[in-house]
Amino acid sequence: MTTEKLELFEVFIRSKRGLDHKHVGSLHAEDHAQALEYARDCYTRRSEGVSIWVMKSNDICASQEDDAESFYDPSDDKPYRHATYYVLPDPVNNM
Amino acid sequence: MTPEEQNFMRKINAEEKIEPKDWMPDAYRKNVIRQMSQHAHSEVIGMQPEGNWITRTPSLRRKVVLLSKVQDEAGHGLYLYSACETLGISRAEMIEALQKGTAKYASIFNYPTLTWGDVGAIGWLVDGAAIVNQVSLQRTSYGPYARGMIRICKEESFHQRQGYEALLVLAQGSPEQKQMAQDSLNRFYWPALMMFGPHDSESAHSAKSMEWKIKRETNDDLRQKFIDQTVPQIEFLGLEHPDSAIKWNEERGHYDHGDIDWEEFYSVINGNGHCNRQRIEHHVAAHEEGSWVRDAITAYNNKKNANKIKNVA
């Protein structure tokens, strides 16, 4: 069997109820069901999770790191979006 | 109890979160949908009273701050609608319920913003009250709701501070400006207290919501917290407290306070506030005016898919 024809899947694991799924890595698989079983065997050998998500890597649309500067610069000059921008006197500063 | 119910209650009792694909009682699902969609609607409708002042702020600095705040509210509405959709209700169903009046939003947004002082009062008192509630909801039992609350609380920390800062400037200004601050405080203080909902004894959904840990603290406890934290803030502004009965109670370790006008509360909730009709009409109009964007997206997708099929063939 060759792995060249297999698709790449990204694996996300929720380590504990109430927490977000976190990206842990990727693997090759034939389909979603197989990816899920591989992910279990590969990434949760020590009970690292209570829930696994898998998705085809090709289905991810990602921003480009090279464009980061122009992509994010609209928020660079907006310090007033942060609480620390507003200086309040000590007696009322705990809000 | 069925095994599913037992398992559900075990998670609730063990402080574990309920996640979208878990089994849950229908009534739990309905209850969370009701509360979360109401919360989302409040964020969205809440943009209107403040948006009313964006073109008339006293300075450019105040304008960019207010724009940012209103932008945040839109974002928070989006987080909450998306989290609510994990329970199997569609965005379109929620919007329809809002527009038809079968779903509620915080009744405070049915009050008009008559002066610039009102924008400060909303940030300080309305967002302040919302934060008290939301901090408590960071521990709600539905996972996506709890995680949404954590993000929202973090982003919202500037809302209350910018409002208080704006009122502080007014309170330290001319006698007319100070009067404007006092007038805004007088008009928004009581409706802010009503935001926590009816007394626990009168609240239709409270008992079950507490048992299922959807709500973590009662309406009256949260309201007391807000009353207590607001007293020194009013004193610092040098304004008169709108509640003449406010008095420190050593024994309770809390402030005693006057009665809330519940008749006003129910009247506004039932559609008779100053702006109820205007708020929904505006929402419907904005939604309809935006329909060409949705139509264009659909048309573009249809065209793209048609091309794909042609190319394959």
XYZ file of C-alpha atoms in Angstrom:
408
model
C 0.000 0.000 0.000
C 1.287 3.434 -0.835
C 0.607 6.441 1.368
C 0.902 8.811 -1.566
C -2.749 8.478 -2.441
C -3.880 9.033 1.117
C -5.110 12.423 2.183
C -3.651 14.572 4.919
C -5.862 15.238 7.946
C -5.366 17.712 10.796
C -6.096 16.474 14.320
C -7.583 18.513 17.179
C -7.975 17.200 20.711
C -10.039 18.388 23.661
C -7.974 17.424 26.687
C -10.759 18.045 29.184
C -14.461 18.869 29.048
C -14.970 22.605 28.969
C -11.701 23.329 27.137
C -11.267 24.114 23.440
C -10.062 21.518 20.936
C -6.386 22.188 20.274
C -4.382 21.341 17.208
C -1.966 18.505 17.993
C -0.690 17.379 14.573
C -1.671 15.650 11.376
C -1.774 12.212 9.754
C -2.561 10.390 6.519
C -5.791 8.461 6.201
C -8.195 7.062 3.646
C -11.280 8.875 5.012
C -12.655 10.654 8.074
C -13.533 7.481 9.969
C -10.066 6.054 9.517
C -8.472 9.392 10.420
C -10.395 9.376 13.678
C -9.163 5.895 14.594
C -5.585 6.722 13.628
C -5.779 9.927 15.640
C -6.894 7.924 18.656
C -4.049 5.440 18.231
C -1.474 8.090 17.450
C -2.316 11.096 19.624
C -4.187 9.748 22.656
C -2.089 6.750 23.675
C -1.885 8.181 27.197
C -5.498 9.324 27.473
C -4.638 12.854 26.392
C -8.181 13.638 25.386
C -11.915 13.231 25.779
C -12.810 14.302 22.240
C -11.087 14.312 18.838
C -11.810 16.368 15.720
C -10.279 15.538 12.343
C -10.540 17.568 9.157
C -8.939 17.429 5.738
C -5.916 19.723 5.599
C -7.019 20.838 2.147
C -10.212 22.235 3.639
C -8.286 24.734 5.758
C -8.118 28.236 4.365
C -5.253 30.019 6.113
C -4.036 33.598 6.220
C -0.548 34.172 4.819
C 2.234 34.924 7.290
C 3.987 37.003 4.639
C 1.027 39.362 4.521
C 0.762 39.583 8.300
C 1.843 43.214 8.458
C -0.816 44.614 6.178
C -3.381 42.013 7.243
C -3.328 42.995 10.915
C -2.261 46.623 10.805
C -5.815 47.982 11.132
C -5.654 47.120 14.850
C -2.124 48.386 15.485
C -3.132 52.007 15.976
C -6.148 51.368 18.210
C -4.827 51.300 21.786
C -8.250 52.471 22.979
C -9.542 48.915 22.508
C -7.605 47.995 25.666
C -8.763 48.600 29.225
C -5.354 49.948 30.276
C -5.804 52.915 27.911
C -8.290 54.483 30.348
C -6.537 55.935 33.367
C -8.865 56.132 36.345
C -8.052 57.411 39.854
C -7.189 54.721 42.427
C -10.454 54.716 44.412
C -12.418 53.672 41.304
C -9.688 51.873 39.386
C -10.954 48.348 40.151
C -13.515 48.253 37.336
C -34.114 8.594 35.561
C -32.916 7.033 32.329
C -29.196 6.192 32.034
C -28.797 9.238 29.753
C -30.352 11.532 32.332
C -28.196 10.037 35.050
C -25.063 10.595 33.014
C -26.124 14.170 32.243
C -26.774 14.966 35.906
C -23.489 13.326 36.916
C -21.625 15.757 34.642
C -23.596 18.733 35.970
C -22.972 17.738 39.581
C -19.276 17.144 38.934
C -18.942 20.685 37.471
C -18.194 19.204 34.053
C -19.291 21.126 30.964
C -22.008 19.911 28.611
C -20.677 19.917 25.032
C -22.706 20.219 21.779
C -22.842 16.525 20.884
C -23.623 15.293 24.412
C -27.060 13.988 25.224
C -29.088 16.608 27.092
C -32.719 16.909 28.173
C -34.880 18.835 25.690
C -35.770 21.336 28.362
C -32.065 22.026 29.016
C -31.479 22.601 25.306
C -34.477 24.943 25.093
C -33.450 26.810 28.220
C -29.887 27.417 26.993
C -31.151 28.447 23.539
C -33.567 30.904 25.151
C -30.923 32.462 27.376
C -28.094 32.505 24.818
C -30.184 33.862 21.933
C -31.642 36.521 24.223
C -28.081 37.450 25.159
C -27.070 37.602 21.474
C -30.104 39.757 20.587
C -29.181 42.143 23.420
C -25.684 42.626 22.036
C -27.067 43.395 18.584
C -29.991 45.651 19.602
C -27.652 47.316 22.130
C -25.742 48.849 19.233
C -28.655 51.176 18.448
C -28.812 53.512 21.470
C -25.048 54.072 21.363
C -24.842 54.141 17.575
C -27.212 57.092 17.835
C -24.274 59.217 19.109
C -21.431 58.126 16.822
C -21.873 61.131 14.511
C -22.232 63.576 17.414
C -19.477 62.730 19.895
C -17.790 65.712 21.573
C -14.360 64.821 20.139
C -12.644 62.593 17.606
C -11.156 60.535 20.450
C -14.630 59.817 21.833
C -15.799 58.898 18.339
C -13.160 56.223 17.717
C -13.731 54.828 21.213
C -17.482 54.620 20.670
C -17.029 53.062 17.229
C -14.789 50.411 18.758
C -17.274 49.667 21.485
C -20.197 49.312 19.075
C -18.016 47.106 16.857
C -17.324 44.911 19.892
C -21.056 44.502 20.532
C -21.561 43.283 16.948
C -18.719 40.803 17.438
C -20.166 39.589 20.731
C -23.548 39.056 19.098
C -21.809 36.955 16.471
C -19.950 34.799 19.030
C -23.195 34.141 20.871
C -25.298 33.366 17.796
C -22.614 30.925 16.612
C -22.382 29.254 20.021
C -26.172 28.984 20.104
C -26.220 27.349 16.675
C -24.278 24.393 18.136
C -27.581 23.455 19.815
C -29.282 22.883 16.474
C -31.139 26.162 15.957
C -30.381 28.210 12.833
C -29.380 31.871 12.702
C -32.442 32.596 10.544
C -34.789 31.086 13.152
C -33.251 33.225 15.888
C -33.473 36.433 13.851
C -37.084 35.661 13.002
C -37.930 35.114 16.672
C -36.367 38.478 17.533
C -38.207 40.320 14.793
C -41.546 38.672 15.598
C -41.103 39.439 19.285
C -41.175 35.826 20.505
C -37.560 36.199 21.689
C -36.600 38.998 24.069
C -33.581 41.227 24.463
C -32.444 43.257 27.466
C -35.197 45.784 28.088
C -32.667 48.511 28.955
C -32.114 49.084 25.246
C -35.674 50.308 24.896
C -34.675 53.495 26.699
C -33.579 56.426 24.519
C -30.122 58.064 24.620
C -31.125 61.706 24.960
C -27.755 63.263 25.810
C -24.026 62.563 25.477
C -24.076 61.761 29.201
C -26.291 58.761 28.416
C -23.498 57.193 26.365
C -21.219 57.426 29.408
C -23.961 56.051 31.665
C -24.526 53.086 29.347
C -20.839 52.144 29.361
C -20.509 52.537 33.111
C -23.864 51.189 34.359
C -25.305 49.007 31.602
C -22.031 47.347 30.626
C -21.099 47.305 34.320
C -24.262 45.337 35.138
C -23.743 43.089 32.114
C -20.182 42.328 33.234
C -21.351 41.287 36.727
C -23.723 38.858 35.051
C -21.204 37.654 32.480
C -18.406 37.035 34.965
C -20.799 34.675 36.716
C -21.715 33.023 33.402
C -18.074 32.129 32.706
C -18.928 29.117 34.898
C -22.170 28.206 33.109
C -22.600 24.495 32.390
C -22.864 24.734 28.585
C -19.279 24.623 27.252
C -19.556 26.896 24.176
C -21.459 29.517 26.230
C -18.853 29.472 29.027
C -15.968 29.839 26.572
C -17.783 32.663 24.759
C -18.266 34.474 28.067
C -14.567 34.255 28.906
C -13.657 35.895 25.611
C -16.387 38.522 25.875
C -15.458 39.516 29.447
C -11.850 39.974 28.407
C -12.764 42.205 25.487
C -15.379 44.133 27.381
C -13.180 45.341 30.186
C -12.684 48.648 28.381
C -16.383 49.328 27.880
C -17.143 50.177 31.465
C -13.966 52.200 31.964
C -14.508 54.417 28.914
C -18.073 55.146 30.062
C -17.031 56.052 33.579
C -14.196 58.190 32.245
C -16.636 60.123 30.026
C -18.949 60.767 32.982
C -16.027 61.739 35.198
C -15.101 64.491 32.726
C -18.708 65.742 32.737
C -18.967 65.548 36.527
C -15.829 67.663 36.895
C -16.916 70.172 34.225
C -19.293 73.148 34.271
C -22.460 73.081 36.436
C -24.461 72.293 33.282
C -22.191 69.366 32.420
C -22.372 68.046 35.964
C -26.158 68.303 35.778
C -26.087 66.328 32.539
C -24.108 63.553 34.263
C -26.574 63.550 37.191
C -29.540 63.391 34.834
C -28.062 60.407 32.929
C -27.317 58.610 36.188
C -30.877 59.229 37.383
C -32.410 57.833 34.211
C -30.164 54.786 33.778
C -29.616 53.655 37.370
C -32.969 51.939 37.958
C -33.252 50.324 34.517
C -29.692 48.981 35.069
C -30.880 47.295 38.289
C -33.775 45.771 36.352
C -31.321 44.155 33.937
C -30.761 41.379 36.486
C -34.383 40.316 36.036
C -37.241 39.896 38.502
C -36.760 38.898 42.132
C -35.797 35.240 42.540
C -39.250 34.466 43.954
C -40.870 35.831 40.753
C -38.445 34.478 38.173
C -40.026 31.914 35.855
C -36.857 30.148 34.750
C -34.551 30.596 37.737
C -34.963 27.374 39.735
C -34.342 24.969 36.872
C -31.552 27.141 35.451
C -29.790 27.071 38.813
C -30.219 23.302 39.186
C -28.711 22.766 35.729
C -26.015 25.350 36.460
C -26.941 27.379 33.386
C -27.194 30.267 35.846
C -24.657 30.220 38.685
C -25.937 33.019 40.920
C -29.459 34.277 41.490
C -30.834 37.531 40.046
C -30.978 39.135 43.487
C -27.431 38.131 44.458
C -25.994 39.504 41.228
C -28.039 42.700 41.584
C -26.757 43.174 45.153
C -23.180 42.817 43.914
C -23.789 45.556 41.350
C -25.486 47.859 43.865
C -22.567 47.457 46.279
C -19.869 48.150 43.706
C -21.691 51.187 42.278
C -22.083 53.194 45.525
C -18.420 54.284 45.836
C -18.301 54.995 42.090
C -21.235 57.422 42.400
C -19.615 59.031 45.452
C -16.351 59.545 43.590
C -18.181 61.342 40.783
C -19.618 63.680 43.416
C -23.154 62.937 42.216
C -26.252 62.296 44.237
C -27.321 58.643 44.546
C -30.635 58.125 42.709
C -31.835 55.790 45.477
C -32.544 57.847 48.600
C -32.940 54.630 50.616
C -29.405 53.419 49.952
C -27.762 52.601 53.294
C -24.879 50.394 54.443
C -26.075 47.427 56.475
C -23.254 46.299 58.752
C -24.949 43.051 59.646
C -25.526 41.919 56.065
C -22.285 43.380 54.777
C -24.264 44.903 51.905
C -26.122 48.085 51.029
C -29.847 48.128 51.690
C -31.766 49.730 48.861
C -35.168 51.065 47.852
C -37.846 49.188 45.916
C -37.586 48.716 42.201
C -40.566 49.806 40.103
C -41.509 46.405 38.690
C -44.534 47.812 36.932
C -42.174 49.809 34.735
C -40.045 46.693 34.155
C -42.966 44.567 32.924
C -44.431 47.422 30.922
C -41.141 47.921 29.015
C -40.627 44.161 28.540
C -44.133 43.865 27.141
C -43.469 46.409 24.442
C -44.352 49.748 25.991
C -40.905 51.278 26.511
C -39.973 54.463 24.687
C -38.157 52.727 21.822
C -39.413 49.116 21.539
C -41.043 49.561 18.142
C -38.241 51.739 16.805
C -35.572 49.173 17.784
C -37.260 46.284 15.970
C -38.251 48.388 12.962
C -34.650 49.486 12.588
C -33.433 45.881 12.867
C -35.901 44.697 10.211
C -34.975 47.598 7.899
C -31.224 46.928 8.261
C -31.795 43.223 7.646
C -33.844 43.897 4.494
C -31.448 46.534 3.190
C -28.669 43.976 3.495
C -30.508 41.298 1.525
C -28.758 42.251 -1.762
C -25.433 41.209 -0.200
C -26.807 37.797 0.731
C -28.399 37.440 -2.713
C -25.107 38.328 -4.406
C -23.215 35.716 -2.373
C -25.753 33.048 -3.322
C -25.656 34.027 -7.002
C -21.849 33.982 -6.991
C -21.744 30.547 -5.371
C -24.277 29.156 -7.853
C -22.239 30.476 -10.751
C -18.991 29.081 -9.330
C -20.542 25.647 -8.779
C -22.040 25.649 -12.271
C -18.589 26.386 -13.723
C -17.065 23.585 -11.690
C -19.595 21.077 -13.020
C -18.993 22.332 -16.588
C -15.231 21.964 -16.201
C -15.554 18.444 -14.811
C -17.798 17.470 -17.709
